[in-house]
Coordinates of C-alpha atoms and ligand atoms in Angstrom, one line a residue:
Chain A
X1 CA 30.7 -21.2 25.1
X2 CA 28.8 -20.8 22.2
X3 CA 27.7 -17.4 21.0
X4 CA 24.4 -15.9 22.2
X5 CA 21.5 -16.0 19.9
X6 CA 20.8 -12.4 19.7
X7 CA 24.1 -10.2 19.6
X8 CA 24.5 -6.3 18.8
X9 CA 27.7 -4.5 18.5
X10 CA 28.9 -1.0 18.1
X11 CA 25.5 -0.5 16.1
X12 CA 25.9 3.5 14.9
X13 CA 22.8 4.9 13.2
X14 CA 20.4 8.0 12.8
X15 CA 18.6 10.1 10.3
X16 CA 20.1 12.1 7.5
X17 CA 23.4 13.4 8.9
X18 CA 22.1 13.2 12.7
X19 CA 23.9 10.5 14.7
X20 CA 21.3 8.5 17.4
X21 CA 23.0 5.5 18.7
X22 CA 26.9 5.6 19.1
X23 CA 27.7 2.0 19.5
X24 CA 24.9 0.2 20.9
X25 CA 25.4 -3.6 21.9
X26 CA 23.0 -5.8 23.4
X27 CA 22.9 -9.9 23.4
X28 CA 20.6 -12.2 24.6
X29 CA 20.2 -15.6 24.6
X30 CA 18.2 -17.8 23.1
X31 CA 15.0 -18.1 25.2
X32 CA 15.9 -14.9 27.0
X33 CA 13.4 -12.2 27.7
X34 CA 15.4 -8.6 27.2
X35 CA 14.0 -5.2 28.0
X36 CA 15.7 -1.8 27.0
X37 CA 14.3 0.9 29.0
X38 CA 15.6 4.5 28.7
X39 CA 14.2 8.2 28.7
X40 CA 12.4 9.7 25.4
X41 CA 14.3 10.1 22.9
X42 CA 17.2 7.9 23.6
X43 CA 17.0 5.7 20.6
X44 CA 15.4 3.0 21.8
X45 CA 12.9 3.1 18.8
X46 CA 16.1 3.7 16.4
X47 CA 17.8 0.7 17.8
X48 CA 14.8 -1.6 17.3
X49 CA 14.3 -0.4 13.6
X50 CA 18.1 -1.1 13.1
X51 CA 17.5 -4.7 14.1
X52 CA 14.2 -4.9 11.7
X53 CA 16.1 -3.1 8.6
X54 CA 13.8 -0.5 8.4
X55 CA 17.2 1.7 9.1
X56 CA 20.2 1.2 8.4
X57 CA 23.2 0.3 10.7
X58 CA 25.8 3.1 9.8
X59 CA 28.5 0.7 11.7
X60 CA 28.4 -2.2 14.1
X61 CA 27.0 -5.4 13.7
X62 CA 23.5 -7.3 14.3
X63 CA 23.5 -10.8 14.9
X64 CA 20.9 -13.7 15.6
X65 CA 21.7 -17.2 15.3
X66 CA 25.1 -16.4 14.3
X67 CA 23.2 -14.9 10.5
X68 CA 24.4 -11.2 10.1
X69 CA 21.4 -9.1 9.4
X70 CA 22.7 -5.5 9.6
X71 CA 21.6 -3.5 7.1
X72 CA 19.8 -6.4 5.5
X73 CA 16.5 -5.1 3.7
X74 CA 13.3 -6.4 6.8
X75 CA 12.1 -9.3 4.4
X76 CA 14.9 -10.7 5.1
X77 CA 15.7 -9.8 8.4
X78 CA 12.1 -11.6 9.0
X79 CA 12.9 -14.4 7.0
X80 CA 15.9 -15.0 9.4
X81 CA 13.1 -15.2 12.2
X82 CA 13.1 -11.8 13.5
X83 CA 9.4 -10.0 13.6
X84 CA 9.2 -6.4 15.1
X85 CA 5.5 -5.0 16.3
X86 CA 6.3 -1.5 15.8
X87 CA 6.0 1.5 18.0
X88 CA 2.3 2.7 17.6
X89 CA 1.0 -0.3 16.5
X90 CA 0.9 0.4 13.1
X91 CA -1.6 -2.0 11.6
X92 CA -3.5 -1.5 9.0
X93 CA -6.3 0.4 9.0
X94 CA -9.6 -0.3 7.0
X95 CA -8.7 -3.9 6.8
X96 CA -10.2 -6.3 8.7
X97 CA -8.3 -7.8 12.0
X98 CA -8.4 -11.5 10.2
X99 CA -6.6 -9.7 7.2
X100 CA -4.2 -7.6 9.4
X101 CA -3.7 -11.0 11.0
X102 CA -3.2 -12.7 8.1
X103 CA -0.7 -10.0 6.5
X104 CA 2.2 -11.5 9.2
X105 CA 1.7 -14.2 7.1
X106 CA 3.2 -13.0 3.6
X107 CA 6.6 -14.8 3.3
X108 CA 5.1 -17.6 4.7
X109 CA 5.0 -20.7 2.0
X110 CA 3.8 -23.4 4.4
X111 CA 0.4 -23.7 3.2
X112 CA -3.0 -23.1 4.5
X113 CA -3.4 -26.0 7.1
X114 CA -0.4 -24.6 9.3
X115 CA -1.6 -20.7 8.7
X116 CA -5.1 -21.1 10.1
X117 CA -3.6 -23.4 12.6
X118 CA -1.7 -20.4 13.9
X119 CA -5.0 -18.2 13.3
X120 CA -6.6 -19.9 15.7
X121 CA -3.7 -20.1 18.3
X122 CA -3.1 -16.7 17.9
X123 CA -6.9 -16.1 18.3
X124 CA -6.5 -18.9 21.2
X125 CA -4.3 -15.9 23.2
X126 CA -6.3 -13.2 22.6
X127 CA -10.0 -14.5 22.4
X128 CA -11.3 -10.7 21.8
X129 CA -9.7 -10.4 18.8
X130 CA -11.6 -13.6 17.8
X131 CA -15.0 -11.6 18.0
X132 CA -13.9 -8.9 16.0
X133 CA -12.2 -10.9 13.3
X134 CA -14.4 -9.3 10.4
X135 CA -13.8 -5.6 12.3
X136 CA -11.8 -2.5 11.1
X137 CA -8.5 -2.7 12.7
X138 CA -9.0 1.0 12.6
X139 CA -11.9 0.2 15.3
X140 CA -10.1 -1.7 17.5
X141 CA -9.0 -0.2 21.5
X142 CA -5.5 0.6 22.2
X143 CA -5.3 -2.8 23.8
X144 CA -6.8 -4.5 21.4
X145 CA -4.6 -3.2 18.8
X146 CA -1.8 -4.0 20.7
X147 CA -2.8 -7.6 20.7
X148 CA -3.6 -7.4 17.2
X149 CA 0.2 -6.1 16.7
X150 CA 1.6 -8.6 18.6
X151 CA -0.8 -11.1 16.8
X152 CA 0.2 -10.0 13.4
X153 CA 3.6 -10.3 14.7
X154 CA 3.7 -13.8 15.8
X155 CA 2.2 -14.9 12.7
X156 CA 5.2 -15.2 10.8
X157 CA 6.2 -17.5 13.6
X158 CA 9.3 -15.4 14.9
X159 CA 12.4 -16.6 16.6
X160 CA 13.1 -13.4 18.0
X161 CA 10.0 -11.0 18.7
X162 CA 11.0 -7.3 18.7
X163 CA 8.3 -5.3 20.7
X164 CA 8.7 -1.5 20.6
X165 CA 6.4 0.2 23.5
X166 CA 4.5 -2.7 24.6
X167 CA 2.2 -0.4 27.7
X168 CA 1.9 2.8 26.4
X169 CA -1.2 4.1 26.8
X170 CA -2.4 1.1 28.1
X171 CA -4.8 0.5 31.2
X172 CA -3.2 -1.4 33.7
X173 CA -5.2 -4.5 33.5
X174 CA -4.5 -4.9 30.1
X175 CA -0.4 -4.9 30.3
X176 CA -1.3 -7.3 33.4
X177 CA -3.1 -9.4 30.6
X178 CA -0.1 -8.2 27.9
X179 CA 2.5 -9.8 29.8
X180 CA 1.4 -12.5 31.1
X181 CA 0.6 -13.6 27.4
X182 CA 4.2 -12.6 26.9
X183 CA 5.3 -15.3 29.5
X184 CA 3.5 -18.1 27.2
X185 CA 4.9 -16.9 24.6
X186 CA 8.2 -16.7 25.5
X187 CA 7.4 -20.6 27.4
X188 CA 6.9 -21.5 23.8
X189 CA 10.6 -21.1 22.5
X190 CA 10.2 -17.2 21.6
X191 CA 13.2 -15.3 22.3
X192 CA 11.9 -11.5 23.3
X193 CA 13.4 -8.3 22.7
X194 CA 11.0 -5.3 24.0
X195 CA 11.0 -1.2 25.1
X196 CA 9.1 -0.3 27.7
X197 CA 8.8 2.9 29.6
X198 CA 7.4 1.5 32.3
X199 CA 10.3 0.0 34.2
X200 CA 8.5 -1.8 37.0
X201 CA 6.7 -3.6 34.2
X202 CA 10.1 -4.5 32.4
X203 CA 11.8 -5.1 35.5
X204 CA 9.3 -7.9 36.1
X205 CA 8.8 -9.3 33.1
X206 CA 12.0 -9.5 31.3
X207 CA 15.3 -11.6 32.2
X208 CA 17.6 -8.8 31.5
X209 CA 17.8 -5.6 31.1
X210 CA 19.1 -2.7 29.2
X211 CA 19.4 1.1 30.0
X212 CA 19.8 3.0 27.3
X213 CA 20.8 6.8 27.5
X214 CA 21.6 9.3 24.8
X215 CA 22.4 6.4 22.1
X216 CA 24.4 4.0 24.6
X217 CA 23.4 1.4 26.5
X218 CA 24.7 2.3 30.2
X219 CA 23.8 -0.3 32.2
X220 CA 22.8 -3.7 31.9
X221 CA 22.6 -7.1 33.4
X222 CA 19.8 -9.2 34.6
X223 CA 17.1 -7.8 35.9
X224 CA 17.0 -8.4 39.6
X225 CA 20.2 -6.4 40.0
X226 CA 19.3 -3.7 38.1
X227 CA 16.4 -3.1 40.2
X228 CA 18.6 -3.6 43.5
X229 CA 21.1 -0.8 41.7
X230 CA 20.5 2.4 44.0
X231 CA 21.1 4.6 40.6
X232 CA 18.2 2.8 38.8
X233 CA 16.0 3.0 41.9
X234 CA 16.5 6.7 42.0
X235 CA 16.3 7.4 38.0
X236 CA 13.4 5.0 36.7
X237 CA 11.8 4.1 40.0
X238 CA 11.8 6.7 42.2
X239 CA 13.0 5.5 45.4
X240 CA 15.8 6.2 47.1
Chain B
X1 CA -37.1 9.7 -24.5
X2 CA -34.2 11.5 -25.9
X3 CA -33.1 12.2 -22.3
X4 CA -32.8 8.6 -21.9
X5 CA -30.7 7.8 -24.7
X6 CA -28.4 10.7 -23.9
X7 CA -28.1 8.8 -20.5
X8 CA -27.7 5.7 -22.0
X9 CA -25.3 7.1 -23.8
X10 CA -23.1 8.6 -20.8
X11 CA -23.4 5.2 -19.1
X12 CA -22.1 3.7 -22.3
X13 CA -18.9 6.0 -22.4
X14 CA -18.5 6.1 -18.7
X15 CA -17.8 2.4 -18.2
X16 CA -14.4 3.3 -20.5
X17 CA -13.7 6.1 -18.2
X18 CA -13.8 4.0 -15.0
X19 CA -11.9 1.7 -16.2
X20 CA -9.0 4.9 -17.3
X21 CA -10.0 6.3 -14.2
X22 CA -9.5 3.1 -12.0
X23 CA -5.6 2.7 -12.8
X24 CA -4.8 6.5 -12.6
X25 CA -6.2 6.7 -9.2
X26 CA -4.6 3.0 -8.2
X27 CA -1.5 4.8 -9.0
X28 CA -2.1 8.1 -7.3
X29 CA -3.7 6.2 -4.1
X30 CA -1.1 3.9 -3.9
X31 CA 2.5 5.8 -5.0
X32 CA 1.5 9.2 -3.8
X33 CA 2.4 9.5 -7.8
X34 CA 0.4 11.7 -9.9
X35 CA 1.1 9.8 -13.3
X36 CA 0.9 12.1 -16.2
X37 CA 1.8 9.4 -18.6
X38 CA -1.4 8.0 -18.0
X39 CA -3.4 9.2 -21.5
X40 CA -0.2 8.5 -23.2
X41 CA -0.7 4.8 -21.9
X42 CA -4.2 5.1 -23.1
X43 CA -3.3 6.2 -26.5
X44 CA -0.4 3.5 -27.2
X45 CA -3.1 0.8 -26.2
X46 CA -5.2 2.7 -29.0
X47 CA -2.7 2.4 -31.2
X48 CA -2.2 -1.4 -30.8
X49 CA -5.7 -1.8 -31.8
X50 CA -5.2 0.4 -35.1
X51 CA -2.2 -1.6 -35.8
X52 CA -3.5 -5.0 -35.2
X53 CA -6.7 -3.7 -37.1
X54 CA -5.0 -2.2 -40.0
X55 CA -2.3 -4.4 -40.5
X56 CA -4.2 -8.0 -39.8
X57 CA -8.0 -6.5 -39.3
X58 CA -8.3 -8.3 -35.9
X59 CA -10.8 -6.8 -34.1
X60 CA -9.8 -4.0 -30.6
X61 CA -11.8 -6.7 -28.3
X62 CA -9.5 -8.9 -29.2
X63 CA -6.6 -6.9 -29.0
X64 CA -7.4 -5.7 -25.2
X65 CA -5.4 -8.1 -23.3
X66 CA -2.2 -7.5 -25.9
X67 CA -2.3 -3.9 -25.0
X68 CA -2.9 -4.7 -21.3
X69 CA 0.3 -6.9 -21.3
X70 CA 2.4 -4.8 -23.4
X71 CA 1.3 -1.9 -21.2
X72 CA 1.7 -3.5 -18.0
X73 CA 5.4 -4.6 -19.0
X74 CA 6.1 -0.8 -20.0
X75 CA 4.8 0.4 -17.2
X76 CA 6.9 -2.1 -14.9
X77 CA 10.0 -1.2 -16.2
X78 CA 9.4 2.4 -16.5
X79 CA 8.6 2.2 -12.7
X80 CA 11.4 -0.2 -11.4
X81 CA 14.3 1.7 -13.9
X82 CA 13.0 5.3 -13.0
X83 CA 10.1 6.5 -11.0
X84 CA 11.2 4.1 -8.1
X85 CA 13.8 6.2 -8.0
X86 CA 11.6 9.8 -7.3
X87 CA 8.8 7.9 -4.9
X88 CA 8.9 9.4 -1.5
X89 CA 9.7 12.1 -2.7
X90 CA 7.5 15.5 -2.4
X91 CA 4.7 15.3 -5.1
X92 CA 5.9 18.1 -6.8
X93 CA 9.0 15.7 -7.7
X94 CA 7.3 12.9 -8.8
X95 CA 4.8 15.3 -11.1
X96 CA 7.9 17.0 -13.0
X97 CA 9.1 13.8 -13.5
X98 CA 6.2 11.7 -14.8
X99 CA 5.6 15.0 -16.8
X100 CA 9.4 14.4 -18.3
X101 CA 8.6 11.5 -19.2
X102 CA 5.1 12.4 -21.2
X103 CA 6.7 14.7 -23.2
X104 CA 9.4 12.1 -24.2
X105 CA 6.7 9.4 -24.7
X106 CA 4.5 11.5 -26.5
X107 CA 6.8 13.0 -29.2
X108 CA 8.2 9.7 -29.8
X109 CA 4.3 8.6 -30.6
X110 CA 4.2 12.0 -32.6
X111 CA 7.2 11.0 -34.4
X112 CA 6.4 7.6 -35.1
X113 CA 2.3 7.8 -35.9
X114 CA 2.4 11.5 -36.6
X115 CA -0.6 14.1 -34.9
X116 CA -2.7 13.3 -37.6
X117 CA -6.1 11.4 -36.3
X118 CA -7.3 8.3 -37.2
X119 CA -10.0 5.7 -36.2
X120 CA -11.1 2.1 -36.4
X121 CA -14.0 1.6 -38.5
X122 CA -15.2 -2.2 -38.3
X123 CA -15.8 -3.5 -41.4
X124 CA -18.3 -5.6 -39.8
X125 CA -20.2 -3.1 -37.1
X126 CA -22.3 -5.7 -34.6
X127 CA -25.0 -3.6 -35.3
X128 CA -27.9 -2.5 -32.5
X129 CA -30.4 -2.9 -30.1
X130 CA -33.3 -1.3 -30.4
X131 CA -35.5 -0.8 -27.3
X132 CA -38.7 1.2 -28.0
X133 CA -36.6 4.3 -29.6
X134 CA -33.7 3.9 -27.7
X135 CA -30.7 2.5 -29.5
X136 CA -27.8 0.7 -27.9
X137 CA -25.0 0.3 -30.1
X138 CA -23.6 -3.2 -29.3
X139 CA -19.7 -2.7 -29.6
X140 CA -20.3 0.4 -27.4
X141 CA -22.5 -2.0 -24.8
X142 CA -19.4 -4.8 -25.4
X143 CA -16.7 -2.3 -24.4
X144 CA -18.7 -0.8 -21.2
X145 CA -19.3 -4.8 -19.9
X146 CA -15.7 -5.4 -20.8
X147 CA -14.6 -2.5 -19.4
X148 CA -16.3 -2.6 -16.2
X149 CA -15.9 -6.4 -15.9
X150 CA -11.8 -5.5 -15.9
X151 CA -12.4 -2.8 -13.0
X152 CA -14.8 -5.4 -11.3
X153 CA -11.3 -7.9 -11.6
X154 CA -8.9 -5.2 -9.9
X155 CA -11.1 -4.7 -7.4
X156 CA -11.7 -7.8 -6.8
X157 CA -8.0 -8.6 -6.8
X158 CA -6.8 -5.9 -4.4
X159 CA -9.5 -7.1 -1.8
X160 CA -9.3 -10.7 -1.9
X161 CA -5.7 -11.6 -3.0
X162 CA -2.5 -11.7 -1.3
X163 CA -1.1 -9.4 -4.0
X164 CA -3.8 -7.0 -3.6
X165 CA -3.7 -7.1 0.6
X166 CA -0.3 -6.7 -0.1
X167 CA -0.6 -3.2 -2.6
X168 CA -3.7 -2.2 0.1
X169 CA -1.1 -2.6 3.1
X170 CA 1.8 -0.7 1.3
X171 CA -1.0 2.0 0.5
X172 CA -1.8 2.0 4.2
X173 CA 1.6 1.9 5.8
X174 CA 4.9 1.1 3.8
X175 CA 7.0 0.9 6.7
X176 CA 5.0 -1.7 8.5
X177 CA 4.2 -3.7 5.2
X178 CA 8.1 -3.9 5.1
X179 CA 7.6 -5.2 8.8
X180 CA 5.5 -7.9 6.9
X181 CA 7.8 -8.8 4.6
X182 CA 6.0 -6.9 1.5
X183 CA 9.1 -5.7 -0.7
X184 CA 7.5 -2.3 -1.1
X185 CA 9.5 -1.6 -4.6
X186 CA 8.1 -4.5 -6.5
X187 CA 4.4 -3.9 -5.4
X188 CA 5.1 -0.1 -6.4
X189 CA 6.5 -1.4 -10.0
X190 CA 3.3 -4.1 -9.8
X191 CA 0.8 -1.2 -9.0
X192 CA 2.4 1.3 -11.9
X193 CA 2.0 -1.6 -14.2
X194 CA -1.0 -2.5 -13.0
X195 CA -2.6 1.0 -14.0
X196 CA -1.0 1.2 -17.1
X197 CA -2.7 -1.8 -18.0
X198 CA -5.7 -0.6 -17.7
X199 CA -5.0 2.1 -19.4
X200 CA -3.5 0.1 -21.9
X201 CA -6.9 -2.0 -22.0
X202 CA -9.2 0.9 -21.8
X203 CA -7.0 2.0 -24.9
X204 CA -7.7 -0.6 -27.5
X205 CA -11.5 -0.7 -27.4
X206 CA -11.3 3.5 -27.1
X207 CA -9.5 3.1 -30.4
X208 CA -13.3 2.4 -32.0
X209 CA -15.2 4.9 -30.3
X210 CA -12.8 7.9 -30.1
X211 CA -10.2 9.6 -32.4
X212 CA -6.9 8.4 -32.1
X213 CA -3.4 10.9 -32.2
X214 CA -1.4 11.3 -29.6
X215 CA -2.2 14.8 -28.8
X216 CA -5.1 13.5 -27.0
X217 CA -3.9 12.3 -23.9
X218 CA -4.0 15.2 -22.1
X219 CA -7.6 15.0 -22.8
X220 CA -7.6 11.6 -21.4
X221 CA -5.4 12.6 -18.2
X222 CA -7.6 15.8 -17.7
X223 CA -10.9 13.3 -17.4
X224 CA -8.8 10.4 -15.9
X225 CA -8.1 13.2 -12.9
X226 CA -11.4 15.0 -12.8
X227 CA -12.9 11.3 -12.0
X228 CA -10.8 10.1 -9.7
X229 CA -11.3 13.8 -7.9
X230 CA -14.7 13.2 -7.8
X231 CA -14.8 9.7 -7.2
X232 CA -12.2 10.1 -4.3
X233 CA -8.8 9.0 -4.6
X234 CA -7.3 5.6 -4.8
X235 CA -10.7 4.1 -4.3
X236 CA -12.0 1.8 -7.5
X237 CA -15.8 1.5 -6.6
X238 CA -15.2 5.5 -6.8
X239 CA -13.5 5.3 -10.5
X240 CA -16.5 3.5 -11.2
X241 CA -19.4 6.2 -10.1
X242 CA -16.9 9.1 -11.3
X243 CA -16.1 7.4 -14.4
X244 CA -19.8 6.8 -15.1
X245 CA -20.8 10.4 -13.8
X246 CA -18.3 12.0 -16.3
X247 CA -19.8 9.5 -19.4
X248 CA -23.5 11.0 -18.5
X249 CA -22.3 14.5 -17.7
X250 CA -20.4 14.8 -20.6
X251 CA -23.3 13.2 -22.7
X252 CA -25.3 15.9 -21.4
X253 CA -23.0 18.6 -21.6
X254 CA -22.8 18.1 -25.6
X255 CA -26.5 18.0 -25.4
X256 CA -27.0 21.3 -23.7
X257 CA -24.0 23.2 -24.5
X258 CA -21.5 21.4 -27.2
X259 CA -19.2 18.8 -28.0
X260 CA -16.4 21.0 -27.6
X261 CA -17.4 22.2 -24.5
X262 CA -18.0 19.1 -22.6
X263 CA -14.8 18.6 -21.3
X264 CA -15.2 22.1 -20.0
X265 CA -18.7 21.6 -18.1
X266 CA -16.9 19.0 -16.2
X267 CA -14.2 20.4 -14.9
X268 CA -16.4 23.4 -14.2
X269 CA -18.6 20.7 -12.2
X270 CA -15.7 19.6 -10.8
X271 CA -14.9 22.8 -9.3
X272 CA -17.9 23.1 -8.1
X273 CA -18.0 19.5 -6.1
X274 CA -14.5 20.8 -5.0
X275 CA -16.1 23.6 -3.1
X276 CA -19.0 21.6 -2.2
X277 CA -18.5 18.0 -1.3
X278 CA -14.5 18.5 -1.1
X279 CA -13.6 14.8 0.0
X280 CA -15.6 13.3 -3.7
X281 CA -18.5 11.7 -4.2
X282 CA -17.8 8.7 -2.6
X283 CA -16.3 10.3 0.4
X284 CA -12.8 9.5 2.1
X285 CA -12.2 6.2 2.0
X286 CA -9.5 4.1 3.4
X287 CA -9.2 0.9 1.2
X288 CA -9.0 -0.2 -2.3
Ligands
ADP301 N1 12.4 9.9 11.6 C1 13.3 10.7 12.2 N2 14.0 11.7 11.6 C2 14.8 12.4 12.3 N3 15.1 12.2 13.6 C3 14.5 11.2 14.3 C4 13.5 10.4 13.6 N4 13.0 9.5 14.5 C5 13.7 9.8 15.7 N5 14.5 10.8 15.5 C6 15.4 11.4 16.6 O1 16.2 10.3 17.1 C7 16.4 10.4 18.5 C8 16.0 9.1 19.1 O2 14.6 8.8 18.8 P1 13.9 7.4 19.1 O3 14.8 6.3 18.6 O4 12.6 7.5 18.7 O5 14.0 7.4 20.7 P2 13.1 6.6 21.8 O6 12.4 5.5 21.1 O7 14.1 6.1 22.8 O8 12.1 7.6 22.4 C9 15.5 11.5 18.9 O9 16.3 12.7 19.2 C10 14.6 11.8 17.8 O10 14.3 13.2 17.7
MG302 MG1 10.4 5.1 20.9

């Protein structure tokens, strides 16, 4: 069997001398949709910025497509292929949507042609972004900006798409909308990793799953029998 | 009539200042850094025009881009080999140490050009305009175009090139320009550089209009901050209204009180625009 194309293993990290995760593993393979869910303030954020290098792994290792990126400063963890749209969004505000768009684009060196190519398929999945290309990104709706994110995201054409709080705070119709454009995504070769709070939504959308509580991932395994496991029913979902 | 040339006048002086103005605040906007080596910048570009005029009577204009580069280089390496180091950190840090390094910068221009003044007199003056009764001296007129045109290019470059979108998005959000790729170090060494060559440009054609010792950059660091103050920080279409403000308040404030006391007025106006209108002229902008 060859290895999986997303592997985690024993990943320690935290902030200053506080310890978060204490040996976090997670592996997915390639074409996979994965989904950690957990309470507030489990790590889940930590673990995802572990993966994108904006922290670093204290122990453990990160893998994808057998390339170790632990530790490795996020250019190059997203030259490797790995693009995380960031809890809260995060894009830039007082630039326009085309030019937040265009920032996923900075390590790119593939020309012009094949970057407004994936404008417009980018714009292609989220047409409302298309009529407020010239807009503030600081004007944009929660959902909106979340498409922006993930726009912005895919535009440095990602192997494996990190998506840190994909719902939150969104209206139900939109996350309908979010996840279903996840699917396509994902149709198209994309390996996803996201967090999601909302476990029904992750349970449905993702392939597997994993619980994360207190740093550690306690439970995983695809998705259907998580939501058949009577302690996850009681926990996340609130039937008995 | 002499109203008008005092204005003219202001205008004249305050194109120079936006340009000083324009780096300091790039800097401040962009690095959280207040850089108190900035007149010291200013007065080593004034210096390469001396040189270059005493030693092979080239002309400042000519020298501006020399200064810029040598400036931007200095500035580079002063950010990537130190300051990089302190950025982050509370400003408090970041002032003692750009304050460090003034005082180490600025005795070793004391020590190697002495306090004594000096100036660039053009053997060859390009003479004036006359309009009516108002007179526009033309290297004056030259060095506000120039140094306007040179603020026009930064802002230019931080809105419509990659480098810049890059600089604006580490401004923004260094953390998610990271996500994009951006190595945040190099645009902060790039942006440090980038201000110190303005200042370093700015330098060489102040090096005809204004006395040149090294004691005087604290005079150019108290106007570079009361501009980008008033002209709201980070912001380069705001260098350029503070930087012209200051030029015609200053103008005026020689007029009305003295020379001496110029500087004074405006950081007396400034104090007053604090209380007033505390966000700058311009407002609180997000870009540039
Ligand atoms: N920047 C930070 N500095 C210090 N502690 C932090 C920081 N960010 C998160 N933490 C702590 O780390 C723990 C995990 O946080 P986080 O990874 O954001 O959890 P989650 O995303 O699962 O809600 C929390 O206890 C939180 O207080
Ligand atoms: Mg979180």
């Amino acid at each position: 069997m060859s290895a999986p194309f997303f592997r985690a293993d024993g990943v320690e990290a935290g902030y200053g001398g506080v310890q978060v995760l204490w040996g976090v593993g997670a592996e997915l393979e390639r074409g996979q949709i994965g989904c950690i869910v957990g309470s507030n303030g489990a790590g889940k954020t930590t673990f995802m910025r572990c993966i994108a290098g904006l922290n670093a792994a204290w122990k453990g290792t990160i893998e994808v497509d057998g390339r170790a990126i632990a530790s490795h400063p996020p250019h190059q963890i997203l030259s490797a292929g790995v693009a995380l749209v960031p809890e809260g969004r995060r894009l830039f505000p007082g630039m326009s949507v085309r030019d937040n768009l265009l920032m996923g684009t900075f390590l790119r060196r593939d020309g012009s042609a094949a970057i407004n190519a994936d404008l417009d398929r980018a714009l292609g999945m989220f047409p409302v972004l298309r009529e407020r290309l010239s807009q503030d990104a600081g004007t944009l709706s929660g959902g909106e900006q979340q498409m922006c994110a993930i726009g912005r995201g895919l535009m440095s054409r990602p192997r494996l798409l990190l998506i840190d709080e994909l719902s939150l705070g969104l209206a139900p119709r939109i996350v309908e909308q979010l996840t279903h454009i996840l699917r396509e995504i994902n149709e198209q070769g994309v390996t996803i990793l996201l967090v999601e709070q909302d476990v029904i939504t992750a349970l449905e959308l993702a392939d597997i799953g994993f619980v994360m509580d207190r740093g550690r991932i306690v439970k995983s395994g695809p998705t259907e029998e998580l939501a058949d496991d009577p302690v996850i029913r009681e926990a996340y979902l609130g039937i008995v | 009539m002499l109203y008008l040339q005092i204005l003219v006048n202001g205008l004249l002086l305050g194109g120079l200042y936006a340009c000083i103005a324009s780096g300091f605040s790039l800097v401040w906007g962009v690095l959280n850094v207040i850089n108190i080596l900035h007149g010291s910048f200013i007065v080593i570009g004034s210096y390469v025009g001396l040189l270059a005029h005493q030693q092979f009577g080239i002309n400042p204009f000519l020298t501006v881009p020399v200064a810029g580069l040598l400036l931007y280089g200095f500035g580079y390496l002063l950010q990537r080999g130190v300051i990089n180091r302190a950025v982050g950190q509370p400003v408090l840090v970041t002032l003692t140490l750009t304050f460090g390094l003034e005082l180490l910068v600025n005795n070793m221009l004391i020590a190697g050009f002495t306090a004594d003044y000096k100036k660039v007199v053009l053997e060859n003056p390009f003479g004036q305009i006359e309009l009516g009764a108002l007179f526009v001296p033309v290297d004056r007129l030259l060095s506000m175009v120039l140094a306007l045109l040179l603020t026009g290019i930064l802002y230019w470059m931080l809105r419509g090139s990659k480098l810049g979108r890059a600089i604006v998005a580490v401004r923004m959000d260094r953390e998610a320009a990271a996500l994009m790729g951006v190595k945040v170090n190099s645009i902060y060494a790039v942006t440090f550089g980038l201000g110190a060559l303005m200042a370093g440009a700015a330098g060489s054609m102040m090096s005809m209009i204004y006395p040149i010792s090294p004691i005087i950059s604290t005079a150019y660091l108290g106007k570079a901050f009361v501009i980008c103050v008033m002209g709201g920080l980070g912001s380069v279409p705001g260098a350029i209204v503070g930087g012209l403000a200051l030029g015609v308040i200053e103008s005026f404030g020689s007029l009305f009180f003295s020379a001496e006391l110029a500087t004074t007025f405006s950081f007396v106006l400034l104090i007053l625009l604090l209380i007033f209108r505390p966000t700058g002229l311009m407002g609180r902008r997000g870009y540039e």
